[in-house]
Amino acid sequence: MELSHLIAFNLALGVAICSPGPALIYIIQSSLSGGRAVGFLTGCGSATAAAGWTLAALMGLDQLFQLFPWAYAGFKTAGALYLMVIAWRTWRNAHVPIEVRARPHARAYLGGLLVNLANPKAVLFAGAVLVVVFPPGLSLADKALVTANHLGVEIVAYGLFATLLNTRAVSARYLRLKPVFDRVAAAVLGALGVRLILDRS
């Protein structure tokens, strides 16, 4: 494995991180409603799950899912239902005002972890990217490096998101538009959950 392989992987990773999927939407919503520390911890949880999917792909879980479609379908259904539960809670609490910023705790990390674990398609995406970018026969050390690199890139990216979203101007606008933003976030998360459960791939 060469440095150019990691660079290519990180470019693909950057595009994936910025795509409006459930993890990014959930992290944005957590950052705006809970503050920078909560957003960062949520991002760390999401990054851990994403790196875990990459490690799973490196170890062959994507091939296992293709071999046993029922296992993939089970993971996908559970993940879709979890996203829809989050969507419902977000929608229901859209008009609840934020009086005190939530303190960072294990629940923020766990929330980010579960949202990204809820999308088993991530392991298939990771498998496809890894096959294209990296040469075959990676050593165990190379696989560990790729996984650690993925974790580091995602933590840095979500840390930047959490910081940018908690500037005074952005926070003030969010507080004014909280019901609208939360309803939009809930609708998108719900739609992603429905799409995941109906997707036949």
XYZ file of C-alpha atoms in Angstrom:
201
model
C 0.000 0.000 0.000
C 1.258 3.481 -0.913
C 0.468 7.010 0.263
C -1.382 7.660 -3.020
C -3.873 4.928 -2.080
C -4.687 6.638 1.222
C -5.032 10.017 -0.507
C -7.484 8.560 -3.038
C -9.406 6.884 -0.213
C -9.590 10.143 1.748
C -10.918 12.017 -1.286
C -13.712 9.460 -1.664
C -14.293 9.669 2.076
C -14.591 13.460 1.952
C -17.302 13.254 -0.688
C -19.174 10.608 1.317
C -18.952 12.630 4.567
C -20.394 15.748 2.892
C -23.266 13.818 1.285
C -26.608 14.546 3.003
C -27.108 11.122 4.556
C -28.657 10.265 7.932
C -25.382 10.588 9.873
C -24.612 14.112 8.617
C -28.178 15.327 9.167
C -28.246 13.873 12.672
C -24.888 15.448 13.550
C -25.973 18.853 12.229
C -29.186 18.670 14.261
C -27.292 17.565 17.396
C -24.703 20.328 16.979
C -27.308 23.049 16.579
C -29.573 21.878 19.381
C -26.980 20.662 21.881
C -23.915 22.789 21.256
C -20.418 22.172 19.942
C -19.394 19.523 22.500
C -22.551 17.465 21.921
C -22.137 17.785 18.146
C -18.522 16.697 18.388
C -19.330 13.672 20.568
C -22.137 12.712 18.193
C -19.646 12.981 15.324
C -17.149 10.816 17.205
C -19.806 8.130 17.619
C -20.672 8.308 13.931
C -16.987 8.197 12.989
C -16.463 5.106 15.141
C -19.319 3.304 13.405
C -18.127 4.386 9.943
C -14.590 3.194 10.639
C -16.105 -0.015 11.994
C -17.962 -0.565 8.707
C -14.693 -0.029 6.822
C -12.918 -2.540 9.050
C -15.806 -4.963 8.539
C -15.488 -4.549 4.763
C -11.741 -5.114 4.983
C -12.422 -8.308 6.913
C -15.005 -9.493 4.360
C -18.387 -8.652 5.933
C -19.609 -7.151 2.647
C -19.040 -10.541 0.991
C -20.838 -12.244 3.876
C -23.851 -9.977 3.347
C -23.875 -10.886 -0.330
C -23.671 -14.572 0.592
C -26.497 -14.313 3.145
C -29.000 -11.705 1.885
C -31.368 -12.401 4.787
C -28.745 -11.141 7.279
C -28.298 -7.945 5.281
C -32.082 -7.520 5.039
C -32.390 -7.921 8.814
C -29.705 -5.322 9.524
C -31.258 -2.955 6.988
C -34.787 -3.275 8.376
C -33.637 -2.676 11.960
C -31.608 0.337 10.854
C -34.506 1.810 8.875
C -36.858 1.458 11.839
C -34.321 3.159 14.110
C -34.019 6.116 11.716
C -37.812 6.444 11.621
C -37.965 6.458 15.434
C -35.421 9.302 15.521
C -37.427 11.137 12.853
C -40.625 10.818 14.897
C -38.952 12.065 18.096
C -37.403 15.023 16.262
C -40.748 15.938 14.676
C -42.612 15.596 17.982
C -40.141 17.847 19.835
C -39.780 20.453 17.099
C -41.696 23.096 19.078
C -39.982 22.370 22.401
C -37.792 25.417 23.124
C -34.115 25.046 24.018
C -33.680 26.715 27.388
C -30.471 25.054 28.559
C -27.861 23.592 26.246
C -27.553 19.858 26.620
C -24.383 18.739 28.346
C -22.084 16.358 26.516
C -22.466 12.812 27.755
C -22.336 9.221 26.607
C -25.770 9.478 24.973
C -24.469 11.912 22.355
C -21.697 9.499 21.377
C -24.093 6.539 21.434
C -26.613 8.405 19.275
C -24.023 9.073 16.570
C -22.788 5.486 16.789
C -26.266 3.997 16.381
C -27.279 6.276 13.502
C -24.312 5.164 11.425
C -24.690 1.528 12.477
C -28.296 1.798 11.278
C -27.111 1.903 7.665
C -25.565 -1.453 6.693
C -25.272 -0.204 3.089
C -22.177 1.595 4.397
C -20.272 -1.692 4.480
C -21.150 -2.337 0.830
C -20.046 1.186 -0.096
C -16.827 0.751 1.865
C -16.197 -2.594 0.184
C -16.666 -1.095 -3.279
C -14.338 1.845 -2.570
C -11.692 -0.352 -0.972
C -11.621 -2.723 -3.945
C -11.172 0.173 -6.376
C -8.610 2.147 -4.350
C -6.377 -0.383 -2.613
C -4.295 -3.232 -4.049
C -5.339 -6.784 -3.132
C -3.718 -8.653 -0.275
C -3.462 -5.871 2.294
C -1.596 -6.921 5.423
C -3.218 -6.761 8.861
C -1.109 -3.664 9.623
C -2.346 -1.991 6.413
C -5.959 -2.760 7.322
C -5.443 -1.288 10.780
C -3.898 1.834 9.230
C -6.784 2.280 6.770
C -9.311 1.923 9.596
C -7.448 4.367 11.879
C -7.100 6.817 8.981
C -10.858 6.621 8.341
C -11.607 7.250 12.012
C -9.251 10.242 12.137
C -10.612 11.860 8.962
C -14.221 11.582 10.144
C -13.464 12.931 13.642
C -11.668 15.962 12.171
C -14.478 16.582 9.660
C -17.275 16.363 12.222
C -15.276 18.463 14.681
C -15.122 21.197 12.029
C -18.864 20.841 11.366
C -19.663 21.164 15.074
C -17.439 24.241 15.416
C -18.795 26.008 12.332
C -22.406 25.293 13.251
C -21.937 26.840 16.683
C -20.823 30.272 15.619
C -23.026 32.943 17.147
C -24.762 33.845 13.884
C -25.649 30.242 12.998
C -26.857 29.427 16.525
C -29.054 32.533 16.657
C -30.677 31.682 13.330
C -31.267 28.101 14.403
C -32.978 29.156 17.635
C -35.356 31.339 15.603
C -36.059 28.616 13.038
C -35.845 25.544 15.291
C -39.367 24.216 14.574
C -38.855 24.503 10.809
C -35.353 23.032 10.822
C -36.316 20.144 13.121
C -39.346 19.291 10.979
C -37.187 19.311 7.833
C -34.526 17.148 9.524
C -37.229 14.747 10.753
C -38.785 14.505 7.288
C -35.414 13.778 5.660
C -34.457 11.175 8.271
C -37.851 9.535 7.958
C -37.606 9.495 4.162
C -34.125 7.971 4.353
C -35.465 5.293 6.683
C -38.345 4.487 4.314
C -35.973 4.472 1.344
C -33.619 2.118 3.172
C -36.393 -0.327 4.020
C -37.831 -0.277 0.487
C -34.492 -0.426 -1.324
C -34.042 -3.865 -2.853
C -30.261 -3.570 -3.370
